[in-house]
Amino acid sequence: MRSTLSVEEIKELQRRVLDLKRKKGAYIIAHNYQLPEIQDVADYVGDSLGMAMEAKRTDYPIVVVCGVHFMAETAAILLPDRKVITPERYAGCSLAESITPEQLREWKAQHPGAVVVSYVNTTAEVKALSDYTVTSSNAIDIVRAIPEDKEILFLPDMFLGMYVKEVTGRKNMHIWPGECHVHARVTPQDISRAAVENPGAVMLVHPECGCSTNCLYLKAKGDLDVDIKVLSTGGMVRYVKQHPEEEYVVATEVGILYRLKKEIGSDGDRLKPLREDMICEYMKTITIDKLVRSLEEEVYEVKVPPEIAEKARVPIERMLSLSR
Ligand code: 13P
Ligand code: SF4
C-alpha cells in the first residue's frame, strides 16, 4: 500500500515524531505489519507477544501502540496507570470480531469445566472470559502446559487451532470457526505454485494461514516437496536473521517484508510475498501523519473498563509468565 505523501513529506513527519516522542516521554511500539515509515520511528517493532512484553518492560508515561485495536487494548490492560494511545481508534481486526462475549458465554455453558484458550487477537471482554491468552509464538507450549484431562476451548482462529491440535496431538480440544480474512485465503495450491516458481526457497507460513495444517499433512504424506516453517511474525524475523543466505517466500501480511529485508540487509531479491494481495487494511489505517497528531494531542487514549481489565489481565499475565 503506497502513501499519498512525498518522500520529503514523510521524512519531515518522521522528524516531528522523533521530536515529539522525546519531548513527551513517549515510547512507540509497532507491529511487524506496520508501514515502513512507522516501523522506522518506532522504539520497538515485533509480534503480538513481543509487543505485550515490551509494553510491560517500559516505564515511559506515554505508550503509543501502532497496531490494531486489540494490541493497544492489551497494552492498556497491562499498564492501567499509564497513558496508552493509538493513532487510529477504528483499527479493527476481522479475527477478533469473529467471536462475541455472548457467543463465548454460550460455548462455555455447553462445556462446563473446559479451559478457555484465546488467541490474543480478541477483544478485552472475550479475554476477560478466558483462562489463557496465546499468540502464534506460544500457542503450542501453552496448550501442552494444560493438563491432558482438561477439555480445551480454543478460539477464535480455526487455522491456528487446527495447526496447534495437529502438532500437540491434543484430542479434547474444540476449535471456534473464526478466521482472519487476510490469511484464510491462502491455499496449499498457492504453496505448491510458489514452490515450482521458486525452487529451493524456504516457505515462511503464518499459522493463521488457511493452508497451515493442510501443508503439514501433505508434507507428511510426501506430496509437498518444500521446506516449510510455520512461524509467528516474530519467529520469521528470528529465522531469517539466523539464515540470511536463504531465499524465502513469505506467507503472511506483506508489511513484514520490509522488516525482514531490513534485518538481512537485502534489497529484496531473496524475499518474496506468497501473494501480493495479503494486505491488512486495518493495520494500514495507521499513517505517519496520524502518528504525529496522536503524539501532539495525546489521542486516542485506549481505556478498558477496570472490571473487564482486571479479569482480562489474568489470562494475559498467565501467558506472559509461560513465555519468559
Ligand atoms: P503475530 O503475533 O504473529 O505477529 O500475529 C499477529 C497477527 O495479527 C497476525 O495476523
Ligand atoms: Fe487481524 Fe488478520 Fe489484520 Fe492480523 S492480518 S490484524 S489477524 S485482520
CSV table of C-alpha atoms and ligand atoms in Angstrom, one decimal:
chain,number,residue,atom,x,y,z
A,1,MET,CA,0.0,0.0,0.0
A,2,ARG,CA,1.5,3.3,-1.1
A,3,SER,CA,1.4,6.6,0.8
A,4,THR,CA,0.0,9.6,-0.9
A,5,LEU,CA,2.7,11.7,0.8
A,6,SER,CA,6.0,12.5,-0.9
A,7,VAL,CA,9.3,11.1,0.4
A,8,GLU,CA,10.2,14.6,1.7
A,9,GLU,CA,6.9,15.0,3.5
A,10,ILE,CA,7.3,11.6,5.1
A,11,LYS,CA,10.8,12.5,6.3
A,12,GLU,CA,9.5,15.7,7.8
A,13,LEU,CA,6.7,14.0,9.6
A,14,GLN,CA,9.1,11.4,10.9
A,15,ARG,CA,11.3,14.2,12.3
A,16,ARG,CA,8.3,15.6,14.1
A,17,VAL,CA,7.5,12.2,15.5
A,18,LEU,CA,11.1,11.8,16.9
A,19,ASP,CA,11.0,15.3,18.3
A,20,LEU,CA,7.5,14.9,19.9
A,21,LYS,CA,8.3,11.5,21.4
A,22,ARG,CA,11.4,12.9,23.1
A,23,LYS,CA,9.6,16.0,24.4
A,24,LYS,CA,6.6,14.0,25.7
A,25,GLY,CA,8.5,11.0,27.1
A,26,ALA,CA,6.5,8.7,24.8
A,27,TYR,CA,7.5,5.2,23.7
A,28,ILE,CA,6.3,3.8,20.4
A,29,ILE,CA,5.6,0.1,20.0
A,30,ALA,CA,4.7,-1.1,16.5
A,31,HIS,CA,3.7,-4.4,14.9
A,32,ASN,CA,5.7,-6.1,12.1
A,33,TYR,CA,2.9,-5.3,9.6
A,34,GLN,CA,3.1,-1.5,10.0
A,35,LEU,CA,4.1,0.8,7.2
A,36,PRO,CA,7.9,1.2,6.7
A,37,GLU,CA,7.8,4.9,7.8
A,38,ILE,CA,6.1,3.8,11.1
A,39,GLN,CA,8.5,0.9,11.7
A,40,ASP,CA,11.5,3.3,11.2
A,41,VAL,CA,10.4,5.7,14.0
A,42,ALA,CA,9.2,3.0,16.5
A,43,ASP,CA,11.2,2.2,19.6
A,44,TYR,CA,10.2,-1.5,19.3
A,45,VAL,CA,8.8,-3.5,16.3
A,46,GLY,CA,7.6,-7.0,16.9
A,47,ASP,CA,4.9,-9.6,17.0
A,48,SER,CA,1.8,-9.6,19.3
A,49,LEU,CA,3.7,-11.3,22.1
A,50,GLY,CA,6.7,-9.1,21.8
A,51,MET,CA,4.5,-6.0,21.9
A,52,ALA,CA,2.8,-7.1,25.1
A,53,MET,CA,6.1,-8.0,26.8
A,54,GLU,CA,7.7,-4.7,25.7
A,55,ALA,CA,4.7,-2.7,27.0
A,56,LYS,CA,5.3,-4.3,30.4
A,57,ARG,CA,9.0,-3.6,30.3
A,58,THR,CA,8.8,0.1,29.5
A,59,ASP,CA,8.5,2.8,32.2
A,60,TYR,CA,7.6,5.7,29.9
A,61,PRO,CA,4.5,7.7,30.9
A,62,ILE,CA,3.0,7.5,27.4
A,63,VAL,CA,3.0,4.3,25.3
A,64,VAL,CA,1.9,4.7,21.7
A,65,VAL,CA,0.7,1.4,20.1
A,66,CYS,CA,0.9,1.3,16.3
A,67,GLY,CA,-1.1,-1.8,15.5
A,68,VAL,CA,-4.7,-2.9,15.6
A,69,HIS,CA,-7.1,-2.2,18.5
A,70,PHE,CA,-6.7,-5.4,20.4
A,71,MET,CA,-2.9,-4.8,20.6
A,72,ALA,CA,-3.5,-1.3,22.1
A,73,GLU,CA,-6.1,-2.8,24.5
A,74,THR,CA,-3.6,-5.5,25.6
A,75,ALA,CA,-1.1,-2.7,26.5
A,76,ALA,CA,-3.8,-0.7,28.3
A,77,ILE,CA,-4.8,-3.8,30.3
A,78,LEU,CA,-1.1,-4.3,31.3
A,79,LEU,CA,-0.5,-0.6,32.1
A,80,PRO,CA,-3.5,0.6,34.0
A,81,ASP,CA,-1.6,3.6,35.4
A,82,ARG,CA,0.0,4.7,32.2
A,83,LYS,CA,-1.4,6.6,29.2
A,84,VAL,CA,-1.8,4.2,26.3
A,85,ILE,CA,-2.7,5.9,23.0
A,86,THR,CA,-3.3,4.7,19.4
A,87,PRO,CA,-3.2,6.9,16.3
A,88,GLU,CA,-6.3,5.3,14.9
A,89,ARG,CA,-9.2,4.3,17.1
A,90,TYR,CA,-11.0,2.2,14.4
A,91,ALA,CA,-8.1,-0.1,13.5
A,92,GLY,CA,-10.1,-3.3,13.9
A,93,CYS,CA,-9.3,-7.0,13.3
A,94,SER,CA,-11.6,-9.4,11.4
A,95,LEU,CA,-10.3,-12.3,13.5
A,96,ALA,CA,-11.0,-10.5,16.8
A,97,GLU,CA,-14.5,-9.8,15.6
A,98,SER,CA,-15.3,-13.4,14.8
A,99,ILE,CA,-16.4,-14.2,18.3
A,100,THR,CA,-18.5,-12.1,20.7
A,101,PRO,CA,-18.6,-12.3,24.5
A,102,GLU,CA,-22.2,-13.7,24.3
A,103,GLN,CA,-21.1,-16.5,21.9
A,104,LEU,CA,-18.2,-17.4,24.2
A,105,ARG,CA,-20.5,-17.5,27.2
A,106,GLU,CA,-22.8,-19.9,25.4
A,107,TRP,CA,-19.9,-22.1,24.3
A,108,LYS,CA,-18.6,-22.2,27.8
A,109,ALA,CA,-22.0,-23.2,29.1
A,110,GLN,CA,-22.0,-26.2,26.7
A,111,HIS,CA,-18.6,-27.3,28.0
A,112,PRO,CA,-18.6,-26.7,31.8
A,113,GLY,CA,-15.1,-27.1,33.3
A,114,ALA,CA,-13.3,-26.6,30.0
A,115,VAL,CA,-10.2,-24.4,29.9
A,116,VAL,CA,-10.7,-21.4,27.6
A,117,VAL,CA,-7.6,-20.6,25.5
A,118,SER,CA,-8.0,-17.4,23.5
A,119,TYR,CA,-5.7,-16.1,20.8
A,120,VAL,CA,-4.5,-12.6,21.7
A,121,ASN,CA,-6.5,-11.4,18.6
A,122,THR,CA,-9.7,-11.0,20.8
A,123,THR,CA,-11.5,-8.1,22.5
A,124,ALA,CA,-10.8,-7.3,26.1
A,125,GLU,CA,-14.3,-8.7,27.0
A,126,VAL,CA,-13.5,-12.0,25.4
A,127,LYS,CA,-10.1,-12.1,27.2
A,128,ALA,CA,-12.0,-11.5,30.5
A,129,LEU,CA,-13.9,-14.7,29.9
A,130,SER,CA,-10.7,-16.7,29.2
A,131,ASP,CA,-8.3,-18.8,31.2
A,132,TYR,CA,-5.2,-18.2,29.0
A,133,THR,CA,-4.4,-16.0,26.1
A,134,VAL,CA,-1.9,-17.2,23.5
A,135,THR,CA,-0.1,-15.8,20.5
A,136,SER,CA,1.2,-17.6,17.4
A,137,SER,CA,4.6,-17.8,19.1
A,138,ASN,CA,3.5,-19.6,22.2
A,139,ALA,CA,0.1,-21.4,21.5
A,140,ILE,CA,1.7,-24.8,21.2
A,141,ASP,CA,3.7,-24.5,24.5
A,142,ILE,CA,0.6,-23.2,26.4
A,143,VAL,CA,-1.7,-25.9,25.2
A,144,ARG,CA,0.9,-28.5,26.1
A,145,ALA,CA,1.1,-27.0,29.7
A,146,ILE,CA,-2.7,-27.6,30.2
A,147,PRO,CA,-3.3,-31.0,32.0
A,148,GLU,CA,-4.3,-33.7,29.5
A,149,ASP,CA,-7.6,-34.5,31.1
A,150,LYS,CA,-8.9,-30.9,30.7
A,151,GLU,CA,-11.1,-30.1,27.8
A,152,ILE,CA,-9.9,-27.1,25.9
A,153,LEU,CA,-12.0,-24.4,24.0
A,154,PHE,CA,-9.6,-22.8,21.6
A,155,LEU,CA,-10.7,-19.5,19.9
A,156,PRO,CA,-11.2,-17.7,17.6
A,157,ASP,CA,-8.8,-18.8,14.8
A,158,MET,CA,-9.6,-22.2,13.3
A,159,PHE,CA,-6.5,-22.5,11.3
A,160,LEU,CA,-4.1,-21.7,14.2
A,161,GLY,CA,-6.4,-24.0,16.3
A,162,MET,CA,-6.1,-26.9,13.8
A,163,TYR,CA,-2.4,-26.4,13.5
A,164,VAL,CA,-1.9,-26.5,17.3
A,165,LYS,CA,-4.2,-29.6,17.6
A,166,GLU,CA,-2.2,-31.4,14.9
A,167,VAL,CA,1.2,-30.5,16.4
A,168,THR,CA,0.3,-31.3,20.0
A,169,GLY,CA,-1.9,-34.3,19.2
A,170,ARG,CA,-4.5,-32.9,21.6
A,171,LYS,CA,-7.8,-34.8,21.3
A,172,ASN,CA,-10.1,-33.0,23.7
A,173,MET,CA,-9.7,-29.5,22.0
A,174,HIS,CA,-12.6,-27.8,20.5
A,175,ILE,CA,-12.0,-25.1,17.9
A,176,TRP,CA,-14.0,-22.0,17.2
A,177,PRO,CA,-14.7,-21.5,13.4
A,178,GLY,CA,-13.2,-17.9,13.2
A,179,GLU,CA,-10.6,-16.7,10.7
A,180,CYS,CA,-8.6,-13.7,9.5
A,181,HIS,CA,-9.7,-12.5,6.1
A,182,VAL,CA,-6.1,-11.9,5.0
A,183,HIS,CA,-4.7,-15.3,5.9
A,184,ALA,CA,-7.7,-17.5,5.3
A,185,ARG,CA,-7.4,-17.1,1.5
A,186,VAL,CA,-4.0,-18.8,1.3
A,187,THR,CA,-4.4,-22.4,-0.1
A,188,PRO,CA,-2.0,-25.3,-0.4
A,189,GLN,CA,-2.1,-24.7,-4.1
A,190,ASP,CA,-0.6,-21.3,-3.5
A,191,ILE,CA,2.3,-23.0,-1.8
A,192,SER,CA,2.7,-25.7,-4.5
A,193,ARG,CA,2.8,-23.0,-7.2
A,194,ALA,CA,5.3,-20.9,-5.3
A,195,ALA,CA,7.5,-24.0,-4.7
A,196,VAL,CA,7.6,-24.6,-8.5
A,197,GLU,CA,8.3,-20.9,-9.3
A,198,ASN,CA,11.0,-20.6,-6.5
A,199,PRO,CA,12.9,-23.9,-6.3
A,200,GLY,CA,14.9,-24.3,-3.1
A,201,ALA,CA,13.2,-21.3,-1.4
A,202,VAL,CA,12.1,-21.7,2.2
A,203,MET,CA,8.3,-21.0,2.8
A,204,LEU,CA,7.6,-19.0,5.9
A,205,VAL,CA,4.0,-19.6,6.7
A,206,HIS,CA,2.0,-17.9,9.5
A,207,PRO,CA,-0.2,-20.4,11.4
A,208,GLU,CA,-3.3,-18.2,10.7
A,209,CYS,CA,-3.0,-19.1,7.0
A,210,GLY,CA,-5.7,-21.3,5.6
A,211,CYS,CA,-3.1,-23.8,4.4
A,212,SER,CA,-1.0,-24.3,7.5
A,213,THR,CA,-2.5,-27.7,8.7
A,214,ASN,CA,-3.1,-28.9,5.1
A,215,CYS,CA,0.6,-28.2,4.2
A,216,LEU,CA,1.8,-30.2,7.2
A,217,TYR,CA,-0.4,-33.1,6.2
A,218,LEU,CA,0.6,-33.0,2.5
A,219,LYS,CA,4.3,-32.8,3.6
A,220,ALA,CA,4.0,-35.8,5.9
A,221,LYS,CA,2.4,-37.8,3.0
A,222,GLY,CA,5.3,-36.7,0.8
A,223,ASP,CA,3.0,-34.8,-1.6
A,224,LEU,CA,4.7,-31.5,-1.0
A,225,ASP,CA,8.4,-31.3,-1.5
A,226,VAL,CA,9.2,-27.9,0.0
A,227,ASP,CA,10.9,-26.6,3.2
A,228,ILE,CA,8.0,-25.1,5.2
A,229,LYS,CA,8.4,-23.2,8.5
A,230,VAL,CA,5.2,-22.3,10.3
A,231,LEU,CA,6.1,-19.3,12.4
A,232,SER,CA,4.7,-16.2,14.1
A,233,THR,CA,5.9,-12.9,12.6
A,234,GLY,CA,8.5,-12.7,15.3
A,235,GLY,CA,9.6,-16.2,14.6
A,236,MET,CA,10.0,-15.3,10.9
A,237,VAL,CA,12.3,-12.4,11.9
A,238,ARG,CA,14.4,-14.6,14.1
A,239,TYR,CA,14.6,-17.4,11.5
A,240,VAL,CA,15.7,-15.0,8.7
A,241,LYS,CA,18.3,-13.4,10.9
A,242,GLN,CA,19.8,-16.9,11.6
A,243,HIS,CA,19.7,-17.9,7.9
A,244,PRO,CA,20.4,-14.7,6.0
A,245,GLU,CA,21.7,-16.6,2.9
A,246,GLU,CA,18.5,-18.4,2.1
A,247,GLU,CA,15.7,-17.5,-0.4
A,248,TYR,CA,12.3,-17.0,1.1
A,249,VAL,CA,8.6,-17.0,0.1
A,250,VAL,CA,6.6,-15.3,2.8
A,251,ALA,CA,3.0,-16.2,3.6
A,252,THR,CA,1.7,-13.5,5.8
A,253,GLU,CA,0.8,-9.8,5.6
A,254,VAL,CA,3.1,-8.1,3.2
A,255,GLY,CA,4.2,-5.4,5.7
A,256,ILE,CA,6.6,-7.9,7.2
A,257,LEU,CA,8.7,-7.9,4.1
A,258,TYR,CA,10.1,-4.5,5.0
A,259,ARG,CA,11.2,-5.7,8.4
A,260,LEU,CA,12.7,-9.0,7.0
A,261,LYS,CA,14.6,-7.2,4.3
A,262,LYS,CA,15.9,-4.7,6.8
A,263,GLU,CA,17.1,-7.4,9.1
A,264,ILE,CA,19.2,-9.2,6.5
A,265,GLY,CA,20.2,-6.0,4.6
A,266,SER,CA,18.8,-7.4,1.4
A,267,ASP,CA,17.4,-5.3,-1.5
A,268,GLY,CA,14.6,-7.8,-1.6
A,269,ASP,CA,15.6,-10.3,-4.3
A,270,ARG,CA,15.7,-13.2,-1.9
A,271,LEU,CA,12.4,-12.4,-0.1
A,272,LYS,CA,9.1,-12.6,-2.0
A,273,PRO,CA,5.5,-12.5,-0.8
A,274,LEU,CA,3.4,-15.6,-1.4
A,275,ARG,CA,0.5,-13.4,-2.5
A,276,GLU,CA,0.8,-9.6,-3.2
A,277,ASP,CA,-2.8,-9.3,-2.0
A,278,MET,CA,-2.1,-10.2,1.6
A,279,ILE,CA,-2.7,-6.7,2.9
A,280,CYS,CA,-4.4,-6.0,6.2
A,281,GLU,CA,-6.2,-2.7,5.6
A,282,TYR,CA,-6.8,-2.3,9.4
A,283,MET,CA,-3.0,-2.2,10.0
A,284,LYS,CA,-2.6,0.2,7.2
A,285,THR,CA,-5.0,2.8,8.7
A,286,ILE,CA,-2.1,3.9,10.9
A,287,THR,CA,-0.2,6.5,8.9
A,288,ILE,CA,2.7,8.8,9.8
A,289,ASP,CA,0.5,12.0,9.8
A,290,LYS,CA,-1.9,10.3,12.2
A,291,LEU,CA,1.0,9.3,14.4
A,292,VAL,CA,2.2,13.0,14.6
A,293,ARG,CA,-1.3,14.1,15.5
A,294,SER,CA,-1.6,11.3,18.1
A,295,LEU,CA,1.6,12.5,19.8
A,296,GLU,CA,0.7,16.2,19.6
A,297,GLU,CA,-2.8,15.8,21.0
A,298,GLU,CA,-2.2,12.6,23.0
A,299,VAL,CA,-5.0,10.8,21.3
A,300,TYR,CA,-6.7,8.3,21.1
A,301,GLU,CA,-6.4,7.1,24.7
A,302,VAL,CA,-7.3,3.5,25.0
A,303,LYS,CA,-9.2,2.7,28.2
A,304,VAL,CA,-10.5,-0.6,29.2
A,305,PRO,CA,-13.2,-0.5,32.0
A,306,PRO,CA,-11.4,-1.6,35.2
A,307,GLU,CA,-13.8,-4.5,35.9
A,308,ILE,CA,-13.0,-6.0,32.5
A,309,ALA,CA,-9.3,-5.1,32.6
A,310,GLU,CA,-8.9,-6.8,36.0
A,311,LYS,CA,-10.3,-10.1,34.6
A,312,ALA,CA,-8.6,-9.8,31.2
A,313,ARG,CA,-5.2,-9.3,32.9
A,314,VAL,CA,-5.2,-12.8,34.5
A,315,PRO,CA,-5.0,-14.8,31.2
A,316,ILE,CA,-2.6,-12.3,29.7
A,317,GLU,CA,-0.3,-12.5,32.7
A,318,ARG,CA,-0.5,-16.3,32.7
A,319,MET,CA,0.6,-16.3,29.1
A,320,LEU,CA,3.5,-13.9,29.8
A,321,SER,CA,4.7,-16.0,32.7
A,322,LEU,CA,4.8,-19.1,30.5
A,323,SER,CA,6.6,-17.2,27.7
A,324,ARG,CA,9.7,-15.9,29.5
B,1,13P,P1,1.8,-12.3,15.2
B,1,13P,O1,1.6,-12.3,16.7
B,1,13P,O2,2.5,-13.5,14.7
B,1,13P,O3,2.6,-11.0,14.9
B,1,13P,O4,0.4,-12.2,14.5
B,1,13P,C1,-0.5,-11.2,14.7
B,1,13P,C2,-1.5,-11.1,13.7
B,1,13P,O5,-2.4,-10.3,13.7
B,1,13P,C3,-1.3,-11.9,12.5
B,1,13P,O6,-2.2,-11.6,11.6
B,2,SF4,FE1,-6.4,-9.2,12.3
B,2,SF4,FE2,-5.8,-10.5,10.1
B,2,SF4,FE3,-5.2,-8.0,10.3
B,2,SF4,FE4,-3.8,-9.8,11.7
B,2,SF4,S1,-3.9,-9.6,9.5
B,2,SF4,S2,-4.6,-7.8,12.4
B,2,SF4,S3,-5.5,-11.2,12.2
B,2,SF4,S4,-7.3,-8.8,10.3
